[in-house]
Amino acid sequence: MCSCCRSCRRGPEERVIMQPSKQTSLERVSLRLAHPGDAPLLKRWRSEPSVRRYQPLGPVSVSQLSAELASQRLADLYRGRGEKFQWIIRCLEQPVGWLTLVVTNWDHGLAETGYALSSAHQRRGLMPQALDILLADLFTNTGLERIEARCAVDNIASQKVLTKVGFHREGRLRGYFVLSGRRVDNYLYAILREDFFSG
């Protein structure tokens, strides 16, 4: 069992990550690696208006999502390889959203995270807990040193989440992506390993 896990179930690919959050909450949040069987659920979440409002999520089929999830290996993350990983966020054992990690450079310990909660589970304080769990695992058990996140300048809720977890706003990315036919500015946030453990 790794140093920040309370539960490792049925081998590394099924590991459930649970860590006391810095935030006080009665909700019990955990993460597990997403698997191909989650593809229909992820597709449904991706189609929800509240999820698409601030994210340029393109059309994708269940089979495409399933193939992508089948290719990820959690063991690669802890061996310093692999590029994209996705987790299902669970609250009281029920799936409520997802987290994505894209490693941009292993040599320099750089990665970017993205996230979303289903409409029914937003505004409950779950995302700061989920991010806190992921960051604790990454900064304890991998060679990653800097995690970035980007969010639309109008996405106030996401900005509050990142600030609460300890991310620092580092700048504004003009015309970063196209959303509903118009170019949208994003804020760039980042957190370093030293930031996380000193917070």
mmCIF file of C-alpha atoms in Angstrom:
data_model
loop_
_atom_site.group_PDB
_atom_site.id
_atom_site.type_symbol
_atom_site.label_atom_id
_atom_site.label_comp_id
_atom_site.label_asym_id
_atom_site.label_seq_id
_atom_site.Cartn_x
_atom_site.Cartn_y
_atom_site.Cartn_z
ATOM 1 C CA MET A 1 0.000 0.000 0.000
ATOM 2 C CA CYS A 2 1.350 3.418 -0.883
ATOM 3 C CA SER A 3 1.945 6.011 1.794
ATOM 4 C CA CYS A 4 -1.122 8.145 1.075
ATOM 5 C CA CYS A 5 -3.710 5.398 0.489
ATOM 6 C CA ARG A 6 -6.076 3.873 2.980
ATOM 7 C CA SER A 7 -7.343 1.294 0.511
ATOM 8 C CA CYS A 8 -5.717 -0.625 -2.331
ATOM 9 C CA ARG A 9 -8.160 -3.062 -3.862
ATOM 10 C CA ARG A 10 -7.569 -5.899 -6.330
ATOM 11 C CA GLY A 11 -4.205 -4.724 -7.573
ATOM 12 C CA PRO A 12 -2.841 -1.359 -8.742
ATOM 13 C CA GLU A 13 -5.367 -0.803 -11.534
ATOM 14 C CA GLU A 14 -8.293 -0.988 -9.085
ATOM 15 C CA ARG A 15 -6.709 1.089 -6.350
ATOM 16 C CA VAL A 16 -9.069 3.415 -4.554
ATOM 17 C CA ILE A 17 -7.385 6.560 -3.276
ATOM 18 C CA MET A 18 -8.780 7.985 -0.056
ATOM 19 C CA GLN A 19 -7.116 10.750 1.920
ATOM 20 C CA PRO A 20 -8.398 13.106 4.607
ATOM 21 C CA SER A 21 -8.994 16.423 2.894
ATOM 22 C CA LYS A 22 -7.730 19.793 4.057
ATOM 23 C CA GLN A 23 -11.329 20.931 3.720
ATOM 24 C CA THR A 24 -13.819 20.055 6.448
ATOM 25 C CA SER A 25 -16.808 18.177 5.065
ATOM 26 C CA LEU A 26 -19.263 15.474 6.025
ATOM 27 C CA GLU A 27 -18.988 14.076 2.507
ATOM 28 C CA ARG A 28 -16.695 11.081 1.989
ATOM 29 C CA VAL A 29 -14.824 11.484 -1.280
ATOM 30 C CA SER A 30 -12.565 8.949 -2.983
ATOM 31 C CA LEU A 31 -11.015 8.401 -6.402
ATOM 32 C CA ARG A 32 -10.623 5.296 -8.517
ATOM 33 C CA LEU A 33 -9.048 4.872 -11.918
ATOM 34 C CA ALA A 34 -11.644 5.109 -14.694
ATOM 35 C CA HIS A 35 -12.121 1.920 -16.736
ATOM 36 C CA PRO A 36 -13.799 1.144 -20.087
ATOM 37 C CA GLY A 37 -17.100 0.396 -18.376
ATOM 38 C CA ASP A 38 -17.271 4.060 -17.324
ATOM 39 C CA ALA A 39 -17.411 5.269 -20.935
ATOM 40 C CA PRO A 40 -21.239 5.598 -21.150
ATOM 41 C CA LEU A 41 -21.295 7.527 -17.870
ATOM 42 C CA LEU A 42 -18.505 9.864 -18.981
ATOM 43 C CA LYS A 43 -20.256 10.494 -22.283
ATOM 44 C CA ARG A 44 -23.463 11.399 -20.460
ATOM 45 C CA TRP A 45 -21.647 13.754 -18.111
ATOM 46 C CA ARG A 46 -19.805 15.398 -21.002
ATOM 47 C CA SER A 47 -23.149 16.222 -22.630
ATOM 48 C CA GLU A 48 -24.590 18.041 -19.607
ATOM 49 C CA PRO A 49 -25.006 21.810 -20.233
ATOM 50 C CA SER A 50 -23.402 22.753 -16.914
ATOM 51 C CA VAL A 51 -20.303 20.722 -17.815
ATOM 52 C CA ARG A 52 -20.053 22.026 -21.371
ATOM 53 C CA ARG A 53 -20.649 25.636 -20.387
ATOM 54 C CA TYR A 54 -16.978 26.400 -19.752
ATOM 55 C CA GLN A 55 -15.216 23.470 -21.430
ATOM 56 C CA PRO A 56 -14.666 22.923 -25.170
ATOM 57 C CA LEU A 57 -15.616 19.256 -25.092
ATOM 58 C CA GLY A 58 -15.844 17.922 -28.615
ATOM 59 C CA PRO A 59 -18.077 15.050 -29.719
ATOM 60 C CA VAL A 60 -16.779 11.618 -28.802
ATOM 61 C CA SER A 61 -18.342 8.172 -29.004
ATOM 62 C CA VAL A 62 -18.644 5.623 -26.228
ATOM 63 C CA SER A 63 -16.308 3.320 -28.150
ATOM 64 C CA GLN A 64 -13.679 6.058 -28.412
ATOM 65 C CA LEU A 65 -13.893 6.795 -24.700
ATOM 66 C CA SER A 66 -13.765 3.096 -23.891
ATOM 67 C CA ALA A 67 -10.657 2.554 -26.013
ATOM 68 C CA GLU A 68 -8.924 5.524 -24.411
ATOM 69 C CA LEU A 69 -9.670 4.268 -20.911
ATOM 70 C CA ALA A 70 -8.552 0.740 -21.788
ATOM 71 C CA SER A 71 -5.123 2.033 -22.778
ATOM 72 C CA GLN A 72 -4.263 3.704 -19.467
ATOM 73 C CA ARG A 73 -2.185 1.897 -16.863
ATOM 74 C CA LEU A 74 -2.024 3.341 -13.381
ATOM 75 C CA ALA A 75 1.290 1.594 -12.729
ATOM 76 C CA ASP A 76 2.842 3.744 -15.461
ATOM 77 C CA LEU A 77 2.068 6.880 -13.474
ATOM 78 C CA TYR A 78 4.110 5.669 -10.514
ATOM 79 C CA ARG A 79 6.952 4.545 -12.778
ATOM 80 C CA GLY A 80 7.314 7.954 -14.378
ATOM 81 C CA ARG A 81 5.773 7.188 -17.732
ATOM 82 C CA GLY A 82 2.462 7.470 -19.521
ATOM 83 C CA GLU A 83 0.684 10.598 -20.668
ATOM 84 C CA LYS A 84 -3.015 10.662 -19.797
ATOM 85 C CA PHE A 85 -4.871 9.294 -16.798
ATOM 86 C CA GLN A 86 -8.502 9.638 -15.707
ATOM 87 C CA TRP A 87 -10.163 8.981 -12.379
ATOM 88 C CA ILE A 88 -13.786 8.713 -11.330
ATOM 89 C CA ILE A 89 -14.669 10.897 -8.348
ATOM 90 C CA ARG A 90 -16.895 9.086 -5.884
ATOM 91 C CA CYS A 91 -18.918 10.408 -2.978
ATOM 92 C CA LEU A 92 -20.204 7.804 -0.542
ATOM 93 C CA GLU A 93 -19.219 5.176 -3.144
ATOM 94 C CA GLN A 94 -21.359 6.790 -5.879
ATOM 95 C CA PRO A 95 -19.763 8.232 -9.061
ATOM 96 C CA VAL A 96 -20.180 12.006 -9.209
ATOM 97 C CA GLY A 97 -17.569 13.309 -11.671
ATOM 98 C CA TRP A 98 -14.101 12.840 -13.084
ATOM 99 C CA LEU A 99 -10.529 14.102 -12.965
ATOM 100 C CA THR A 100 -8.018 14.038 -15.807
ATOM 101 C CA LEU A 101 -4.241 14.301 -15.609
ATOM 102 C CA VAL A 102 -2.098 14.923 -18.687
ATOM 103 C CA VAL A 103 1.645 14.650 -18.122
ATOM 104 C CA THR A 104 3.347 17.145 -20.427
ATOM 105 C CA ASN A 105 6.975 16.450 -19.483
ATOM 106 C CA TRP A 106 8.231 13.738 -17.158
ATOM 107 C CA ASP A 107 11.816 15.031 -17.247
ATOM 108 C CA HIS A 108 10.706 18.319 -15.713
ATOM 109 C CA GLY A 109 7.850 16.896 -13.625
ATOM 110 C CA LEU A 110 5.113 18.864 -15.407
ATOM 111 C CA ALA A 111 1.441 17.957 -15.764
ATOM 112 C CA GLU A 112 -1.978 19.531 -16.235
ATOM 113 C CA THR A 113 -5.245 18.584 -14.574
ATOM 114 C CA GLY A 114 -8.855 19.045 -15.636
ATOM 115 C CA TYR A 115 -12.064 18.113 -13.872
ATOM 116 C CA ALA A 116 -15.849 18.194 -13.857
ATOM 117 C CA LEU A 117 -18.738 17.199 -11.642
ATOM 118 C CA SER A 118 -22.106 16.027 -12.880
ATOM 119 C CA SER A 119 -24.840 18.633 -12.559
ATOM 120 C CA ALA A 120 -26.532 16.812 -9.688
ATOM 121 C CA HIS A 121 -23.411 16.974 -7.527
ATOM 122 C CA GLN A 122 -22.130 20.489 -8.075
ATOM 123 C CA ARG A 123 -21.926 23.129 -5.320
ATOM 124 C CA ARG A 124 -21.393 20.557 -2.572
ATOM 125 C CA GLY A 125 -17.697 21.179 -1.946
ATOM 126 C CA LEU A 126 -16.679 17.866 -3.499
ATOM 127 C CA MET A 127 -14.177 19.050 -6.094
ATOM 128 C CA PRO A 128 -11.687 20.667 -3.682
ATOM 129 C CA GLN A 129 -11.622 17.384 -1.770
ATOM 130 C CA ALA A 130 -11.090 15.347 -4.937
ATOM 131 C CA LEU A 131 -8.251 17.581 -6.126
ATOM 132 C CA ASP A 132 -6.663 17.512 -2.688
ATOM 133 C CA ILE A 133 -6.700 13.705 -2.745
ATOM 134 C CA LEU A 134 -5.149 13.572 -6.210
ATOM 135 C CA LEU A 135 -2.449 16.129 -5.448
ATOM 136 C CA ALA A 136 -1.462 14.348 -2.236
ATOM 137 C CA ASP A 137 -1.029 11.111 -4.163
ATOM 138 C CA LEU A 138 0.864 12.690 -7.067
ATOM 139 C CA PHE A 139 3.244 14.734 -4.944
ATOM 140 C CA THR A 140 3.891 11.830 -2.558
ATOM 141 C CA ASN A 141 4.209 8.934 -4.986
ATOM 142 C CA THR A 142 5.350 10.319 -8.358
ATOM 143 C CA GLY A 143 8.096 12.548 -9.715
ATOM 144 C CA LEU A 144 5.682 15.315 -10.675
ATOM 145 C CA GLU A 145 6.692 18.719 -9.306
ATOM 146 C CA ARG A 146 4.261 21.176 -10.908
ATOM 147 C CA ILE A 147 0.578 20.707 -11.747
ATOM 148 C CA GLU A 148 -1.176 23.279 -13.903
ATOM 149 C CA ALA A 149 -4.870 23.956 -14.453
ATOM 150 C CA ARG A 150 -6.690 26.305 -16.776
ATOM 151 C CA CYS A 151 -10.206 27.671 -16.554
ATOM 152 C CA ALA A 152 -12.306 30.189 -18.441
ATOM 153 C CA VAL A 153 -12.177 33.687 -16.957
ATOM 154 C CA ASP A 154 -15.956 33.573 -16.450
ATOM 155 C CA ASN A 155 -15.797 30.275 -14.557
ATOM 156 C CA ILE A 156 -15.814 31.718 -11.049
ATOM 157 C CA ALA A 157 -16.651 28.391 -9.386
ATOM 158 C CA SER A 158 -13.587 26.694 -10.848
ATOM 159 C CA GLN A 159 -11.366 29.591 -9.827
ATOM 160 C CA LYS A 160 -12.599 29.245 -6.244
ATOM 161 C CA VAL A 161 -11.896 25.514 -6.299
ATOM 162 C CA LEU A 162 -8.311 25.990 -7.469
ATOM 163 C CA THR A 163 -7.612 28.759 -4.977
ATOM 164 C CA LYS A 164 -9.042 26.709 -2.121
ATOM 165 C CA VAL A 165 -6.758 23.779 -2.902
ATOM 166 C CA GLY A 166 -3.689 26.018 -3.082
ATOM 167 C CA PHE A 167 -3.176 26.764 -6.770
ATOM 168 C CA HIS A 168 -1.730 30.169 -7.661
ATOM 169 C CA ARG A 169 -3.056 32.224 -10.563
ATOM 170 C CA GLU A 170 -0.078 32.906 -12.820
ATOM 171 C CA GLY A 171 -1.540 34.730 -15.772
ATOM 172 C CA ARG A 172 -4.218 35.218 -18.378
ATOM 173 C CA LEU A 173 -4.165 33.269 -21.645
ATOM 174 C CA ARG A 174 -5.879 35.388 -24.274
ATOM 175 C CA GLY A 175 -8.151 33.658 -26.775
ATOM 176 C CA TYR A 176 -7.095 30.279 -25.400
ATOM 177 C CA PHE A 177 -9.886 28.201 -26.932
ATOM 178 C CA VAL A 178 -13.140 28.474 -28.861
ATOM 179 C CA LEU A 179 -16.335 28.044 -26.867
ATOM 180 C CA SER A 180 -19.780 28.374 -28.443
ATOM 181 C CA GLY A 181 -18.270 30.022 -31.499
ATOM 182 C CA ARG A 182 -16.158 32.642 -29.736
ATOM 183 C CA ARG A 183 -12.600 32.763 -28.468
ATOM 184 C CA VAL A 184 -12.406 32.643 -24.692
ATOM 185 C CA ASP A 185 -9.637 33.827 -22.376
ATOM 186 C CA ASN A 186 -8.422 31.429 -19.686
ATOM 187 C CA TYR A 187 -6.595 31.893 -16.421
ATOM 188 C CA LEU A 188 -3.501 29.780 -15.854
ATOM 189 C CA TYR A 189 -3.143 28.300 -12.375
ATOM 190 C CA ALA A 190 -0.352 26.127 -10.970
ATOM 191 C CA ILE A 191 0.717 24.447 -7.766
ATOM 192 C CA LEU A 192 4.201 23.184 -6.908
ATOM 193 C CA ARG A 193 5.025 20.235 -4.697
ATOM 194 C CA GLU A 194 6.489 22.652 -2.128
ATOM 195 C CA ASP A 195 3.312 24.767 -2.217
ATOM 196 C CA PHE A 196 1.153 21.762 -1.452
ATOM 197 C CA PHE A 197 3.146 20.501 1.505
ATOM 198 C CA SER A 198 3.789 23.950 2.965
ATOM 199 C CA GLY A 199 0.085 24.820 2.820
#
